[in-house]
Amino acid sequence: MTRVAVLKGGRSLERQVSLASGARVEDALARLGHDVVAIDVGPDLVTQLREARPQVAFVALHGRGGEDGTVQELLEVLGIPYSGSGVHACVRCADKMLAKHALRDGGLPTPDWVVLGQIGFHELGMAEALADIGQRLGFPLVVKPVSQGSSLGVKFAASQEELPAALIAALSYGPRVLLERYIEGRELAVSLLAAEDEPAQALPIVEAVPRDRQFYDFAARYEIGRTDFVCPAVLDHALGERVREIARSAWGLLDCRGFARVDMILGADGPTVLEINPIPGLTETSLLPQAADAAGVSFDEVVARVLASAGTR
Ligand SMILES: Nc1ncnc2c1ncn2[C@@H]1O[C@H](COP(=O)(O)OP(=O)(O)O)[C@@H](O)[C@H]1O
Ligand SMILES: [Mg+2]
């Protein structure tokens, strides 16, 4: 029996998802026979951890603070082993610009992009180059905050005229915005699991399928109720293997631990990576648990394996 602190909640925009992930993790850990302390992360985190005296922390936080290396660094300072990816991997995954550079440097496909930040705008007059950016990436293009998850702040610009409004919307989430070439195609997610310092297991691919293809255009992608998830995704065997191989390579390049989910689009030119989530959702409807289920891996086993990753640093 291990004394495990489950870190959940926090103040990020993904607080609610994290509370749901955390609650499920607590139940699983209890079933596995561990002594569980739930911690809703806030300014008293250090005090709470000192009182709880956990042997290990299960980080079930999503978004800013919890998934970007901050809480990981704090846990290292406090000498508490923790589940999942380390500081460096979290820092790079949470920053889509850094992650894309790592992918491209490593020879993995990721859509072309340009980053626009407040310094570029205010100190270098980059707004004057918006037409050139639009021309380089083509329309429609995707505008999203560099550091945000759960599709928050993701906007699509169908034309040059729509670009400023999309930029302003994305900039409200943070000081840097990623402009990315829009890739038409099938939306795939590959979840990965690794208990120890072993090669990651790529779970069956999940495809997000639009419910009503007729109305499913780039602008309608996010309307509630418009997506079904299919797992395993129906793909030609060789293509499926390639998709999972790319996900494993992305995991390796970013140096992930424990678990992760790689979001991709299967476009006309093949699979391309949008992002790597170092702490994927673990709720009832989340993709990693669905993929694990399809592979015959129970939720409790997922949690046990992710917890075991704490011992690998
Ligand atoms: N370049 C792109 N081409 C097409 N769709 C995109 C692109 N980038 C993002 N999307 C859509 O937006 C969703 C969220 O984008 P993603 O990069 O995964 O960020 P996050 O999930 O962190 O918000 C994707 O799942 C996809 O549906
Ligand atoms: Mg995503």
PDB file of N, CA and C in Angstrom, residues 14 16-25 60 62 150 189-191 203-208 228-231 259-261 263 277 279-294 297 299 302:
ATOM      1  N   GLU A  14      -9.279  24.290 -17.424  1.00  0.00           N
ATOM      2  CA  GLU A  14      -9.715  22.898 -17.521  1.00  0.00           C
ATOM      3  C   GLU A  14      -9.963  22.289 -16.146  1.00  0.00           C
ATOM      4  N   GLN A  16     -12.658  21.779 -14.390  1.00  0.00           N
ATOM      5  CA  GLN A  16     -13.766  20.819 -14.256  1.00  0.00           C
ATOM      6  C   GLN A  16     -13.384  19.443 -14.796  1.00  0.00           C
ATOM      7  N   VAL A  17     -12.686  19.444 -15.923  1.00  0.00           N
ATOM      8  CA  VAL A  17     -12.253  18.162 -16.496  1.00  0.00           C
ATOM      9  C   VAL A  17     -11.299  17.477 -15.518  1.00  0.00           C
ATOM     10  N   SER A  18     -10.411  18.272 -14.932  1.00  0.00           N
ATOM     11  CA  SER A  18      -9.434  17.712 -14.004  1.00  0.00           C
ATOM     12  C   SER A  18     -10.108  17.143 -12.753  1.00  0.00           C
ATOM     13  N   LEU A  19     -11.138  17.827 -12.267  1.00  0.00           N
ATOM     14  CA  LEU A  19     -11.859  17.301 -11.092  1.00  0.00           C
ATOM     15  C   LEU A  19     -12.473  15.944 -11.424  1.00  0.00           C
ATOM     16  N   ALA A  20     -12.994  15.823 -12.639  1.00  0.00           N
ATOM     17  CA  ALA A  20     -13.591  14.545 -13.049  1.00  0.00           C
ATOM     18  C   ALA A  20     -12.515  13.477 -13.235  1.00  0.00           C
ATOM     19  N   SER A  21     -11.409  13.837 -13.866  1.00  0.00           N
ATOM     20  CA  SER A  21     -10.301  12.879 -14.025  1.00  0.00           C
ATOM     21  C   SER A  21      -9.810  12.436 -12.649  1.00  0.00           C
ATOM     22  N   GLY A  22      -9.604  13.411 -11.762  1.00  0.00           N
ATOM     23  CA  GLY A  22      -9.057  13.122 -10.436  1.00  0.00           C
ATOM     24  C   GLY A  22      -9.955  12.191  -9.633  1.00  0.00           C
ATOM     25  N   ALA A  23     -11.258  12.443  -9.688  1.00  0.00           N
ATOM     26  CA  ALA A  23     -12.193  11.617  -8.912  1.00  0.00           C
ATOM     27  C   ALA A  23     -12.120  10.162  -9.359  1.00  0.00           C
ATOM     28  N   ARG A  24     -12.033   9.968 -10.657  1.00  0.00           N
ATOM     29  CA  ARG A  24     -11.949   8.580 -11.157  1.00  0.00           C
ATOM     30  C   ARG A  24     -10.634   7.926 -10.750  1.00  0.00           C
ATOM     31  N   VAL A  25      -9.575   8.721 -10.776  1.00  0.00           N
ATOM     32  CA  VAL A  25      -8.260   8.190 -10.388  1.00  0.00           C
ATOM     33  C   VAL A  25      -8.283   7.786  -8.914  1.00  0.00           C
ATOM     34  N   ALA A  60      -3.268  14.692 -11.747  1.00  0.00           N
ATOM     35  CA  ALA A  60      -4.445  14.594 -12.622  1.00  0.00           C
ATOM     36  C   ALA A  60      -4.915  15.999 -12.995  1.00  0.00           C
ATOM     37  N   HIS A  62      -5.008  19.328 -15.576  1.00  0.00           N
ATOM     38  CA  HIS A  62      -4.899  19.648 -16.994  1.00  0.00           C
ATOM     39  C   HIS A  62      -4.698  21.153 -17.129  1.00  0.00           C
ATOM     40  N   SER A 150      -8.021  21.676 -24.709  1.00  0.00           N
ATOM     41  CA  SER A 150      -9.463  21.465 -24.817  1.00  0.00           C
ATOM     42  C   SER A 150     -10.131  22.364 -25.847  1.00  0.00           C
ATOM     43  N   ALA A 189      -6.689  10.244 -32.692  1.00  0.00           N
ATOM     44  CA  ALA A 189      -5.936  10.437 -31.449  1.00  0.00           C
ATOM     45  C   ALA A 189      -5.313   9.109 -31.047  1.00  0.00           C
ATOM     46  N   VAL A 190      -4.033   9.147 -30.727  1.00  0.00           N
ATOM     47  CA  VAL A 190      -3.348   7.948 -30.265  1.00  0.00           C
ATOM     48  C   VAL A 190      -2.919   8.158 -28.819  1.00  0.00           C
ATOM     49  N   SER A 191      -3.434   7.299 -27.934  1.00  0.00           N
ATOM     50  CA  SER A 191      -3.044   7.357 -26.532  1.00  0.00           C
ATOM     51  C   SER A 191      -1.908   6.377 -26.307  1.00  0.00           C
ATOM     52  N   LEU A 203      -1.950   2.632 -27.865  1.00  0.00           N
ATOM     53  CA  LEU A 203      -3.267   1.998 -27.768  1.00  0.00           C
ATOM     54  C   LEU A 203      -4.016   2.153 -29.098  1.00  0.00           C
ATOM     55  N   PRO A 204      -5.118   1.416 -29.259  1.00  0.00           N
ATOM     56  CA  PRO A 204      -5.883   1.538 -30.506  1.00  0.00           C
ATOM     57  C   PRO A 204      -6.268   2.994 -30.791  1.00  0.00           C
ATOM     58  N   ILE A 205      -6.268   3.324 -32.060  1.00  0.00           N
ATOM     59  CA  ILE A 205      -6.522   4.701 -32.496  1.00  0.00           C
ATOM     60  C   ILE A 205      -8.000   5.054 -32.317  1.00  0.00           C
ATOM     61  N   VAL A 206      -8.246   6.256 -31.810  1.00  0.00           N
ATOM     62  CA  VAL A 206      -9.622   6.756 -31.708  1.00  0.00           C
ATOM     63  C   VAL A 206      -9.839   7.767 -32.831  1.00  0.00           C
ATOM     64  N   GLU A 207     -10.952   7.633 -33.520  1.00  0.00           N
ATOM     65  CA  GLU A 207     -11.292   8.639 -34.534  1.00  0.00           C
ATOM     66  C   GLU A 207     -12.494   9.441 -34.081  1.00  0.00           C
ATOM     67  N   ALA A 208     -12.402  10.743 -34.203  1.00  0.00           N
ATOM     68  CA  ALA A 208     -13.554  11.612 -33.948  1.00  0.00           C
ATOM     69  C   ALA A 208     -14.274  11.773 -35.278  1.00  0.00           C
ATOM     70  N   ASP A 228     -18.917  11.763 -32.947  1.00  0.00           N
ATOM     71  CA  ASP A 228     -18.918  10.434 -32.340  1.00  0.00           C
ATOM     72  C   ASP A 228     -17.485   9.944 -32.315  1.00  0.00           C
ATOM     73  N   PHE A 229     -17.186   9.067 -31.377  1.00  0.00           N
ATOM     74  CA  PHE A 229     -15.835   8.536 -31.318  1.00  0.00           C
ATOM     75  C   PHE A 229     -15.854   7.065 -31.689  1.00  0.00           C
ATOM     76  N   VAL A 230     -14.973   6.694 -32.557  1.00  0.00           N
ATOM     77  CA  VAL A 230     -14.886   5.316 -33.022  1.00  0.00           C
ATOM     78  C   VAL A 230     -13.530   4.752 -32.620  1.00  0.00           C
ATOM     79  N   CYS A 231     -13.562   3.634 -31.914  1.00  0.00           N
ATOM     80  CA  CYS A 231     -12.307   3.025 -31.500  1.00  0.00           C
ATOM     81  C   CYS A 231     -12.455   1.502 -31.540  1.00  0.00           C
ATOM     82  N   PHE A 259       2.019   8.381 -19.507  1.00  0.00           N
ATOM     83  CA  PHE A 259       0.955   8.383 -20.498  1.00  0.00           C
ATOM     84  C   PHE A 259       0.988   9.684 -21.282  1.00  0.00           C
ATOM     85  N   ALA A 260       0.278   9.677 -22.384  1.00  0.00           N
ATOM     86  CA  ALA A 260       0.162  10.875 -23.223  1.00  0.00           C
ATOM     87  C   ALA A 260      -0.864  10.574 -24.302  1.00  0.00           C
ATOM     88  N   ARG A 261      -1.309  11.626 -24.958  1.00  0.00           N
ATOM     89  CA  ARG A 261      -2.201  11.431 -26.107  1.00  0.00           C
ATOM     90  C   ARG A 261      -1.724  12.342 -27.227  1.00  0.00           C
ATOM     91  N   ASP A 263      -2.597  14.051 -30.693  1.00  0.00           N
ATOM     92  CA  ASP A 263      -3.715  14.417 -31.574  1.00  0.00           C
ATOM     93  C   ASP A 263      -3.187  14.620 -32.986  1.00  0.00           C
ATOM     94  N   ASN A 277      -0.535  15.767 -25.740  1.00  0.00           N
ATOM     95  CA  ASN A 277      -1.076  16.120 -24.424  1.00  0.00           C
ATOM     96  C   ASN A 277      -0.369  15.272 -23.375  1.00  0.00           C
ATOM     97  N   ILE A 279      -0.865  15.187 -20.120  1.00  0.00           N
ATOM     98  CA  ILE A 279      -1.785  14.647 -19.111  1.00  0.00           C
ATOM     99  C   ILE A 279      -3.173  14.586 -19.746  1.00  0.00           C
ATOM    100  N   PRO A 280      -3.410  13.536 -20.520  1.00  0.00           N
ATOM    101  CA  PRO A 280      -4.700  13.431 -21.203  1.00  0.00           C
ATOM    102  C   PRO A 280      -5.843  13.220 -20.222  1.00  0.00           C
ATOM    103  N   GLY A 281      -7.034  13.597 -20.644  1.00  0.00           N
ATOM    104  CA  GLY A 281      -8.212  13.447 -19.792  1.00  0.00           C
ATOM    105  C   GLY A 281      -8.450  11.991 -19.420  1.00  0.00           C
ATOM    106  N   LEU A 282      -8.968  11.790 -18.202  1.00  0.00           N
ATOM    107  CA  LEU A 282      -9.251  10.442 -17.717  1.00  0.00           C
ATOM    108  C   LEU A 282     -10.699  10.320 -17.270  1.00  0.00           C
ATOM    109  N   THR A 283     -11.560  11.146 -17.839  1.00  0.00           N
ATOM    110  CA  THR A 283     -12.971  11.109 -17.460  1.00  0.00           C
ATOM    111  C   THR A 283     -13.668   9.943 -18.157  1.00  0.00           C
ATOM    112  N   GLU A 284     -14.945   9.792 -17.842  1.00  0.00           N
ATOM    113  CA  GLU A 284     -15.756   8.716 -18.439  1.00  0.00           C
ATOM    114  C   GLU A 284     -15.739   8.775 -19.965  1.00  0.00           C
ATOM    115  N   THR A 285     -15.721   9.995 -20.494  1.00  0.00           N
ATOM    116  CA  THR A 285     -15.829  10.145 -21.948  1.00  0.00           C
ATOM    117  C   THR A 285     -14.485  10.437 -22.611  1.00  0.00           C
ATOM    118  N   SER A 286     -13.416  10.442 -21.832  1.00  0.00           N
ATOM    119  CA  SER A 286     -12.108  10.787 -22.402  1.00  0.00           C
ATOM    120  C   SER A 286     -11.596   9.703 -23.343  1.00  0.00           C
ATOM    121  N   LEU A 287     -10.694  10.109 -24.202  1.00  0.00           N
ATOM    122  CA  LEU A 287     -10.233   9.212 -25.264  1.00  0.00           C
ATOM    123  C   LEU A 287      -9.267   8.140 -24.789  1.00  0.00           C
ATOM    124  N   LEU A 288      -8.372   8.462 -23.862  1.00  0.00           N
ATOM    125  CA  LEU A 288      -7.416   7.439 -23.412  1.00  0.00           C
ATOM    126  C   LEU A 288      -8.117   6.256 -22.749  1.00  0.00           C
ATOM    127  N   PRO A 289      -9.044   6.480 -21.822  1.00  0.00           N
ATOM    128  CA  PRO A 289      -9.748   5.322 -21.243  1.00  0.00           C
ATOM    129  C   PRO A 289     -10.501   4.502 -22.295  1.00  0.00           C
ATOM    130  N   GLN A 290     -11.072   5.187 -23.298  1.00  0.00           N
ATOM    131  CA  GLN A 290     -11.771   4.461 -24.372  1.00  0.00           C
ATOM    132  C   GLN A 290     -10.809   3.567 -25.135  1.00  0.00           C
ATOM    133  N   ALA A 291      -9.635   4.132 -25.439  1.00  0.00           N
ATOM    134  CA  ALA A 291      -8.634   3.381 -26.207  1.00  0.00           C
ATOM    135  C   ALA A 291      -8.118   2.202 -25.388  1.00  0.00           C
ATOM    136  N   ALA A 292      -7.911   2.443 -24.080  1.00  0.00           N
ATOM    137  CA  ALA A 292      -7.423   1.368 -23.213  1.00  0.00           C
ATOM    138  C   ALA A 292      -8.449   0.242 -23.181  1.00  0.00           C
ATOM    139  N   ASP A 293      -9.715   0.624 -23.059  1.00  0.00           N
ATOM    140  CA  ASP A 293     -10.795  -0.349 -23.022  1.00  0.00           C
ATOM    141  C   ASP A 293     -10.786  -1.216 -24.285  1.00  0.00           C
ATOM    142  N   ALA A 294     -10.589  -0.562 -25.419  1.00  0.00           N
ATOM    143  CA  ALA A 294     -10.559  -1.303 -26.695  1.00  0.00           C
ATOM    144  C   ALA A 294      -9.386  -2.272 -26.750  1.00  0.00           C
ATOM    145  N   VAL A 297      -7.442  -3.111 -21.677  1.00  0.00           N
ATOM    146  CA  VAL A 297      -6.739  -2.606 -20.492  1.00  0.00           C
ATOM    147  C   VAL A 297      -7.763  -1.852 -19.641  1.00  0.00           C
ATOM    148  N   PHE A 299      -9.484   0.476 -16.620  1.00  0.00           N
ATOM    149  CA  PHE A 299      -9.114   1.801 -16.118  1.00  0.00           C
ATOM    150  C   PHE A 299      -8.158   1.668 -14.933  1.00  0.00           C
ATOM    151  N   VAL A 302      -4.764   1.141 -16.165  1.00  0.00           N
ATOM    152  CA  VAL A 302      -4.207   2.401 -16.681  1.00  0.00           C
ATOM    153  C   VAL A 302      -3.614   3.189 -15.519  1.00  0.00           C
TER     154      VAL A 302
END
